[in-house]
Short mmCIF file of C-alpha atoms in Angstrom, two decimals:
data_model
loop_
_atom_site.label_atom_id
_atom_site.label_comp_id
_atom_site.label_asym_id
_atom_site.label_seq_id
_atom_site.Cartn_x
_atom_site.Cartn_y
_atom_site.Cartn_z
CA MET I 44 87.81 99.14 101.28
CA ALA I 45 90.85 101.37 100.77
CA GLY I 46 90.65 102.63 104.34
CA GLU I 47 90.83 99.06 105.66
CA GLN I 48 93.84 98.27 103.48
CA LEU I 49 95.66 101.34 104.67
CA THR I 50 95.37 100.46 108.35
CA SER I 51 97.52 97.57 109.46
CA SER I 52 97.02 98.08 113.18
CA PRO I 53 93.75 97.55 115.03
CA VAL I 54 92.14 100.09 116.75
CA VAL I 55 90.67 102.06 119.28
CA ARG I 56 91.60 105.60 118.30
CA ALA I 57 92.34 108.32 120.80
CA SER I 58 90.09 111.35 120.53
CA ALA I 59 91.44 114.39 118.72
CA ALA I 60 91.52 116.38 121.96
CA ARG I 61 93.40 113.66 123.83
CA THR I 62 95.88 113.33 120.97
CA ALA I 63 96.45 117.10 120.93
CA VAL I 64 97.13 117.13 124.67
CA ARG I 65 99.47 114.12 124.63
CA VAL I 66 101.47 115.47 121.71
CA ALA I 67 101.56 118.89 123.41
CA ALA I 68 103.01 117.35 126.57
CA ILE I 69 105.75 115.68 124.54
CA TYR I 70 106.43 118.80 122.49
CA VAL I 71 106.52 121.28 125.40
CA THR I 72 108.88 119.06 127.38
CA ALA I 73 111.15 118.77 124.38
CA ARG I 74 111.11 122.53 123.84
CA ILE I 75 112.20 123.16 127.43
CA VAL I 76 115.20 120.88 126.91
CA THR I 77 116.13 122.58 123.62
CA THR I 78 115.80 126.02 125.21
CA LEU I 79 118.27 124.96 127.90
CA PHE I 80 120.66 123.69 125.23
CA LEU I 81 120.42 126.95 123.27
CA PHE I 82 120.93 128.99 126.44
CA ALA I 83 124.02 126.95 127.27
CA ALA I 84 125.33 127.54 123.74
CA THR I 85 124.98 131.31 124.12
CA GLU I 86 126.84 131.15 127.43
CA LEU I 87 129.66 129.21 125.77
CA SER I 88 129.78 131.47 122.71
CA SER I 89 133.08 133.35 122.41
CA PHE I 90 134.46 136.14 120.25
CA THR I 91 135.37 133.55 117.59
CA SER I 92 131.78 132.33 117.37
CA ARG I 93 129.29 133.49 114.75
CA MET I 94 127.19 135.08 117.53
CA GLY I 95 130.06 136.63 119.48
CA ALA I 96 131.02 136.68 123.15
CA ASP I 97 127.97 138.61 124.33
CA ALA I 98 125.39 136.35 122.65
CA ARG I 99 121.88 136.17 124.10
CA LEU I 100 119.18 133.57 123.67
CA GLY I 101 117.22 135.80 121.29
CA ASP I 102 120.24 136.03 119.00
CA THR I 103 119.83 132.38 118.06
CA VAL I 104 116.54 133.19 116.30
CA VAL I 105 118.20 135.43 113.72
CA ALA I 106 121.58 133.69 113.52
CA TRP I 107 122.72 132.30 110.19
CA ASP I 108 119.84 132.06 107.67
CA GLY I 109 117.53 133.69 110.21
CA THR I 110 119.13 136.99 109.22
CA TRP I 111 118.26 136.43 105.58
CA TYR I 112 114.63 135.65 106.40
CA TRP I 113 114.52 138.83 108.47
CA LEU I 114 115.91 140.81 105.53
CA VAL I 115 113.23 139.36 103.25
CA ALA I 116 110.57 140.48 105.74
CA VAL I 117 111.87 144.04 106.13
CA SER I 118 113.47 144.72 102.73
CA GLY I 119 111.93 142.31 100.26
CA TYR I 120 113.86 141.03 97.25
CA PRO I 121 116.41 143.02 95.22
CA THR I 122 115.40 144.07 91.72
CA ARG I 123 119.09 144.26 90.82
CA LEU I 124 121.30 141.37 91.78
CA PRO I 125 124.29 142.37 93.95
CA LEU I 126 127.68 141.51 92.47
CA THR I 127 131.03 140.63 93.98
CA ASP I 128 134.21 142.51 93.15
CA SER I 129 134.89 139.90 90.46
CA GLY I 130 131.49 140.50 88.84
CA GLN I 131 129.81 137.30 90.04
CA VAL I 132 126.36 137.28 91.60
CA ALA I 133 126.70 137.67 95.37
CA GLU I 134 124.64 136.02 98.11
CA ASN I 135 121.21 137.66 98.26
CA ALA I 136 117.62 137.23 99.41
CA TRP I 137 116.40 135.38 96.30
CA ALA I 138 117.69 132.13 97.83
CA PHE I 139 114.96 132.35 100.51
CA LEU I 140 111.28 131.81 99.80
CA PRO I 141 108.71 134.29 101.12
CA ILE I 142 105.93 132.56 103.07
CA TYR I 143 107.82 132.03 106.33
CA PRO I 144 109.38 135.51 106.67
CA TRP I 145 106.16 137.26 105.67
CA LEU I 146 104.06 135.15 108.03
CA ALA I 147 106.56 135.85 110.83
CA GLU I 148 106.33 139.55 110.04
CA ALA I 149 102.53 139.45 110.30
CA VAL I 150 102.64 137.55 113.61
CA SER I 151 105.25 139.97 114.99
CA ALA I 152 102.98 143.01 114.52
CA PRO I 153 101.70 143.11 118.15
CA PHE I 154 105.21 142.62 119.53
CA GLY I 155 107.27 144.96 117.36
CA LEU I 156 110.11 142.48 116.81
CA TRP I 157 110.36 140.16 113.80
CA GLN I 158 112.35 137.74 115.94
CA THR I 159 109.34 137.27 118.22
CA GLY I 160 107.07 136.51 115.29
CA ALA I 161 109.61 134.12 113.81
CA LEU I 162 109.96 132.27 117.13
CA ILE I 163 106.18 131.96 117.50
CA VAL I 164 105.71 130.69 113.93
CA SER I 165 108.49 128.12 114.31
CA LEU I 166 107.25 126.88 117.68
CA VAL I 167 103.60 126.64 116.62
CA ALA I 168 104.47 125.08 113.27
CA GLY I 169 106.67 122.53 115.03
CA TYR I 170 103.77 121.52 117.26
CA ALA I 171 101.38 121.35 114.31
CA ALA I 172 103.93 119.22 112.44
CA SER I 173 104.15 116.89 115.45
CA VAL I 174 100.38 116.42 115.45
CA ALA I 175 100.34 115.83 111.68
CA LEU I 176 103.17 113.32 112.03
CA TYR I 177 101.21 111.51 114.72
CA TYR I 178 98.21 111.08 112.42
CA LEU I 179 100.42 110.06 109.49
CA LEU I 180 102.21 107.34 111.45
CA ARG I 181 99.11 106.24 113.38
CA MET I 182 97.69 104.89 110.12
CA ARG I 183 100.30 102.14 110.29
CA LEU I 184 101.65 101.95 113.84
CA ASP I 185 100.09 101.33 117.23
CA GLU I 186 99.63 104.13 119.75
CA SER I 187 102.82 103.44 121.68
CA ALA I 188 105.10 103.35 118.64
CA THR I 189 103.46 106.45 117.18
CA LEU I 190 103.95 108.49 120.34
CA TRP I 191 107.55 107.36 120.63
CA ALA I 192 108.14 108.44 117.04
CA VAL I 193 106.78 111.87 117.95
CA VAL I 194 109.14 111.91 120.96
CA PHE I 195 112.11 111.23 118.66
CA PHE I 196 110.94 113.90 116.22
CA ALA I 197 110.39 116.55 118.90
CA ASN I 198 113.76 115.79 120.54
CA GLY I 199 115.72 115.01 117.39
CA PRO I 200 119.23 116.21 116.62
CA LEU I 201 117.84 119.14 114.61
CA ALA I 202 115.11 120.09 117.12
CA ALA I 203 116.60 123.58 117.44
CA LEU I 204 114.88 124.33 114.11
CA PHE I 205 111.64 124.66 116.11
CA HIS I 206 113.19 127.64 117.93
CA VAL I 207 115.00 129.61 115.25
CA GLY I 208 114.15 131.80 112.28
CA TYR I 209 114.27 129.04 109.69
CA ALA I 210 111.40 127.86 107.46
CA GLU I 211 111.89 124.14 108.17
CA ALA I 212 109.23 123.73 110.88
CA LEU I 213 106.55 125.39 108.77
CA ASN I 214 107.51 123.38 105.72
CA LEU I 215 107.41 120.13 107.70
CA PHE I 216 103.82 120.91 108.68
CA TRP I 217 102.79 121.40 105.03
CA LEU I 218 104.73 118.26 104.02
CA PHE I 219 103.27 115.96 106.68
CA CYS I 220 99.78 117.20 105.86
CA ALA I 221 100.40 116.54 102.16
CA LEU I 222 101.66 113.01 102.84
CA LEU I 223 98.66 112.43 105.08
CA ALA I 224 96.33 113.65 102.32
CA VAL I 225 97.86 111.16 99.88
CA ALA I 226 97.76 108.33 102.41
CA ARG I 227 94.07 109.02 103.06
CA ARG I 228 93.39 109.54 99.32
CA ARG I 229 92.12 113.06 99.96
CA TYR I 230 93.93 114.61 97.03
CA ALA I 231 92.02 117.89 96.91
CA TRP I 232 94.11 119.17 99.83
CA LEU I 233 97.21 118.95 97.63
CA TYR I 234 96.09 121.88 95.50
CA VAL I 235 96.53 124.08 98.57
CA LEU I 236 99.46 122.34 100.23
CA ILE I 237 101.72 122.08 97.18
CA PRO I 238 101.86 125.87 96.53
CA LEU I 239 102.43 126.43 100.26
CA MET I 240 105.38 124.04 100.21
CA ALA I 241 106.72 125.54 96.98
CA PHE I 242 106.95 129.03 98.45
CA THR I 243 108.17 128.02 101.92
CA ARG I 244 111.22 125.84 101.23
CA PRO I 245 112.88 124.40 98.10
CA GLY I 246 112.12 120.74 97.54
CA VAL I 247 108.62 120.54 96.09
CA LEU I 248 110.12 118.96 92.95
CA ALA I 249 110.83 115.93 95.14
CA PHE I 250 107.11 115.83 95.88
CA ALA I 251 106.40 115.85 92.14
CA LEU I 252 108.65 112.80 91.78
CA PHE I 253 106.92 111.19 94.75
CA LEU I 254 103.50 111.63 93.13
CA ALA I 255 104.79 110.17 89.87
CA LEU I 256 106.13 107.09 91.66
CA PHE I 257 102.98 106.84 93.78
CA GLY I 258 100.81 106.96 90.64
CA ILE I 259 102.84 104.14 89.08
CA TRP I 260 102.53 102.10 92.28
CA ARG I 261 98.76 102.65 92.39
CA TRP I 262 98.48 101.55 88.75
CA PHE I 263 100.26 98.25 89.36
CA ARG I 264 98.19 97.44 92.41
CA ARG I 265 94.85 98.58 91.00
CA ALA I 266 93.54 95.02 91.21
CA ARG I 267 93.86 95.12 95.01
CA GLU I 268 92.80 98.75 95.47
CA PRO I 269 90.64 99.99 92.57
CA LEU I 270 92.11 102.96 90.72
CA ARG I 271 89.31 105.09 89.33
CA GLY I 272 89.42 107.93 86.85
CA PRO I 273 89.06 110.79 89.37
CA GLU I 274 91.98 109.47 91.43
CA ILE I 275 94.18 109.22 88.32
CA ALA I 276 93.23 112.79 87.39
CA HIS I 277 94.06 114.07 90.87
CA ILE I 278 97.47 112.33 91.00
CA VAL I 279 98.44 113.59 87.54
CA ALA I 280 97.14 117.13 88.15
CA ALA I 281 98.80 117.41 91.56
CA GLY I 282 102.06 116.06 90.15
CA LEU I 283 102.01 118.62 87.35
CA LEU I 284 101.19 121.37 89.84
CA ALA I 285 104.17 120.34 91.98
CA ALA I 286 106.47 120.37 88.94
CA ILE I 287 105.26 123.80 87.84
CA ALA I 288 105.41 125.19 91.37
CA GLY I 289 108.92 123.80 91.75
CA PHE I 290 110.18 126.03 88.94
CA ALA I 291 107.92 129.03 89.64
CA TRP I 292 110.34 130.86 91.95
CA GLN I 293 113.07 130.69 89.33
CA PHE I 294 110.79 132.38 86.80
CA ILE I 295 109.69 134.99 89.33
CA ALA I 296 113.29 135.83 90.25
CA GLY I 297 114.21 136.08 86.58
CA TRP I 298 111.21 138.27 85.77
CA VAL I 299 111.77 140.70 88.68
CA THR I 300 115.53 141.06 88.18
CA GLY I 301 115.65 140.76 84.40
CA VAL I 302 118.27 138.02 84.77
CA PRO I 303 116.86 134.67 83.57
CA ASP I 304 119.11 132.57 85.81
CA ALA I 305 118.91 134.89 88.82
CA TYR I 306 117.83 132.17 91.25
CA LEU I 307 120.38 129.61 90.09
CA ALA I 308 123.18 132.20 90.12
CA THR I 309 122.16 133.17 93.65
CA GLU I 310 122.25 129.58 94.86
CA LEU I 311 125.65 129.06 93.27
CA ALA I 312 126.96 132.08 95.17
CA TRP I 313 126.73 130.02 98.36
CA ARG I 314 128.71 127.17 96.85
CA ARG I 315 131.65 129.49 96.28
CA ASN I 316 132.06 129.46 100.07
CA TRP I 317 133.44 125.95 99.59
CA VAL I 318 134.66 125.80 95.99
CA LEU I 319 136.62 128.72 94.57
CA GLY I 320 136.10 129.93 91.02
CA ASP I 321 133.08 129.61 88.77
CA ALA I 322 130.41 127.24 90.03
CA THR I 323 128.17 125.52 87.51
CA PHE I 324 125.10 123.36 87.76
CA THR I 325 123.91 120.26 85.98
CA PRO I 326 121.93 117.53 87.75
CA LEU I 327 124.17 115.37 89.93
CA GLU I 328 127.23 117.62 89.36
CA PRO I 329 126.99 119.39 92.78
CA PHE I 330 126.93 116.07 94.62
CA LEU I 331 129.93 114.68 92.73
CA ALA I 332 131.80 117.97 93.24
CA GLY I 333 131.06 117.74 96.95
CA VAL I 334 132.47 114.22 97.20
CA SER I 335 135.61 115.42 95.44
CA TYR I 336 135.88 118.47 97.72
CA TRP I 337 135.60 116.57 100.99
CA PHE I 338 137.62 113.47 100.16
CA GLU I 339 140.39 114.97 98.01
CA THR I 340 140.68 118.59 99.10
CA MET I 341 139.73 118.45 102.78
CA TRP I 342 140.59 114.94 103.92
CA HIS I 343 143.34 114.10 101.36
CA LEU I 344 141.81 110.70 100.66
CA PRO I 345 141.45 108.94 97.29
CA LEU I 346 138.41 110.08 95.32
CA ALA I 347 137.67 106.45 94.46
CA LEU I 348 137.28 105.74 98.17
CA GLY I 349 134.77 108.57 98.42
CA TYR I 350 132.72 107.24 95.54
CA ALA I 351 132.87 103.72 96.99
CA LEU I 352 131.73 104.81 100.45
CA VAL I 353 128.98 107.08 99.15
CA GLY I 354 127.81 104.46 96.65
CA GLY I 355 127.75 101.81 99.35
CA GLY I 356 125.77 104.11 101.62
CA LEU I 357 123.21 104.75 98.91
CA VAL I 358 122.83 101.02 98.31
CA LEU I 359 122.24 100.41 102.03
CA ILE I 360 119.63 103.17 102.11
CA ALA I 361 117.86 101.68 99.09
CA VAL I 362 117.85 98.24 100.68
CA ALA I 363 116.46 99.67 103.94
CA LEU I 364 113.62 101.46 102.14
CA ILE I 365 112.75 98.36 100.14
CA ALA I 366 113.31 95.50 102.56
CA LEU I 367 113.78 96.56 106.18
CA PRO I 368 110.66 95.39 108.06
CA GLN I 369 110.58 98.41 110.38
CA VAL I 370 110.56 100.74 107.37
CA ARG I 371 108.03 98.68 105.42
CA ARG I 372 105.67 99.01 108.38
CA LEU I 373 105.43 102.75 107.70
CA GLY I 374 103.62 102.29 104.40
CA ILE I 375 104.38 102.94 100.77
CA GLU I 376 103.72 106.68 100.95
CA ILE I 377 106.51 107.36 103.45
CA ARG I 378 108.89 105.00 101.67
CA LEU I 379 108.29 106.53 98.24
CA TRP I 380 108.57 110.05 99.66
CA SER I 381 111.87 109.20 101.35
CA ALA I 382 113.29 107.71 98.15
CA SER I 383 112.09 110.68 96.08
CA TYR I 384 113.57 113.23 98.43
CA LEU I 385 116.93 111.45 98.56
CA VAL I 386 117.03 111.34 94.75
CA TYR I 387 116.26 115.07 94.71
CA LEU I 388 119.14 115.81 97.08
CA LEU I 389 121.44 113.60 95.04
CA LEU I 390 120.62 115.57 91.90
CA VAL I 391 120.81 119.14 93.24
CA PHE I 392 122.68 119.37 96.55
CA PHE I 393 126.36 120.14 97.16
CA PRO I 394 127.04 118.08 100.31
CA GLN I 395 128.29 120.14 103.23
CA SER I 396 127.35 120.65 106.87
CA SER I 397 123.80 121.76 105.99
CA ILE I 398 123.11 118.17 104.94
CA PHE I 399 121.90 117.44 108.49
CA ARG I 400 119.25 120.15 108.20
CA LEU I 401 118.30 119.11 104.68
CA LEU I 402 117.61 115.56 105.85
CA VAL I 403 114.88 116.74 108.24
CA PRO I 404 112.08 116.15 105.65
CA LEU I 405 112.83 112.44 106.13
CA SER I 406 111.42 112.73 109.68
CA PRO I 407 108.53 110.26 109.07
CA LEU I 408 111.24 107.59 109.17
CA TRP I 409 111.43 108.13 112.94
CA GLY I 410 108.53 105.71 112.97
CA ALA I 411 110.90 102.89 112.01
CA PHE I 412 113.04 103.62 115.10
CA ALA I 413 109.93 103.44 117.28
CA VAL I 414 108.69 100.06 116.01
CA PRO I 415 110.88 97.87 118.30
CA ARG I 416 108.97 97.52 121.57
CA SER I 417 112.04 97.27 123.80
CA ARG I 418 112.00 100.11 126.33
CA ALA I 419 115.79 100.01 126.48
CA TRP I 420 115.97 100.50 122.71
CA ARG I 421 113.53 103.41 122.72
CA LEU I 422 115.27 105.13 125.63
CA GLY I 423 118.59 104.57 123.89
CA VAL I 424 117.30 106.24 120.72
CA LEU I 425 116.02 109.17 122.78
CA VAL I 426 119.38 109.59 124.51
CA ALA I 427 121.12 109.48 121.12
CA CYS I 428 118.71 112.17 119.87
CA LEU I 429 119.50 114.44 122.80
CA VAL I 430 123.25 113.91 122.48
CA GLY I 431 123.01 114.65 118.77
CA GLN I 432 120.90 117.73 119.47
CA TRP I 433 123.46 119.16 121.89
CA TRP I 434 126.33 118.34 119.52
CA TRP I 435 124.58 120.19 116.68
CA ILE I 436 123.61 123.21 118.78
CA TYR I 437 127.08 123.45 120.34
CA ASN I 438 128.85 123.33 116.98
CA MET I 439 126.47 125.56 115.03
CA TYR I 440 125.71 128.18 117.69
CA ALA I 441 128.34 128.08 120.46
CA LEU I 442 131.15 127.65 117.89
CA GLY I 443 130.06 128.21 114.30
CA SER I 444 133.52 129.22 113.17
CA THR I 445 134.53 126.71 110.48
CA ASN I 446 133.08 125.51 107.17
CA TRP I 447 131.63 122.38 108.74
CA GLN I 448 129.82 124.36 111.46
CA VAL I 449 127.19 125.95 109.23
CA PRO I 450 123.59 124.87 109.98
#
């Protein structure tokens, strides 16, 4: 049976209630630590910081992109694109998708502050994502490794995203549920989850690629796990839905503003913070431009060295996804998703300090770090997570004054 093939670990399963409580204990403890880190960052914030010398803990919720999500909630999207003095499209709300800010606005109604609603949505979504991640990894790992993976996720270097007005936590919940639906072959859920992902955070095109690769993998192993007509139809239909949904926001922005490339022009407005002049887009061009910017312009190193280091890193990642035993233990769904998402970033992303945040959808890979049973190893990973978390919070919130301190 497919269910037996999908489960490589034995098992006496914990009840849903017990799982919810155990994950909650991990998550609440982690959130206390992150709150202390964020509080310390506000105390260390100075007049040169993005938040200023009189920063308060609540200011972290609407710092950086949190302000844009707030503007979407209270002002909506512009029907006329704002322009810079040189006539180029300026930064504007079309770069931010609507589900998170509107949901936060609805939740904030009893409290009167959007920040409160945003904090509640991020915290609750982060917990829900932790539970979904538990069930996703538990299909392949034992109880101990699964819980440790949740510990790493809840305490990870980017754990502050569970506290601030960003859409990542909510999107991770949709994503983990979608991966779980595929892993359990319950494809009907995808018709709900894919549109939710598409209008929460950019990146659903990576899920379309994932479904295409997953469908090919299922075809080649159909002798071991029968591939019937309804499953083929679901994979193809869901993949097409993800592809259509991935471009939907661009069409909506173009229709509302009357400017066909309104969304792309808006996204390119942010790149001008790093690269002066006209920014253009073709697949892979932003990534290559980013390598040139950092190695030649910023670090004054040979461009060839940049290409060599980046190429070598990509080869190592590919080898890890294909051959590393700890990663193989996680199952084909997580491995194909990770590869698909990395290809997506390679094709569309201009590498800068936000890369750390954009790598968060690879969080199921925390399971590979939890596979080794050594307590010293697991504690070491946790310490590294907490050190990385403080480093990120300190740079992005206490400082936040240079081009590599943008979350």
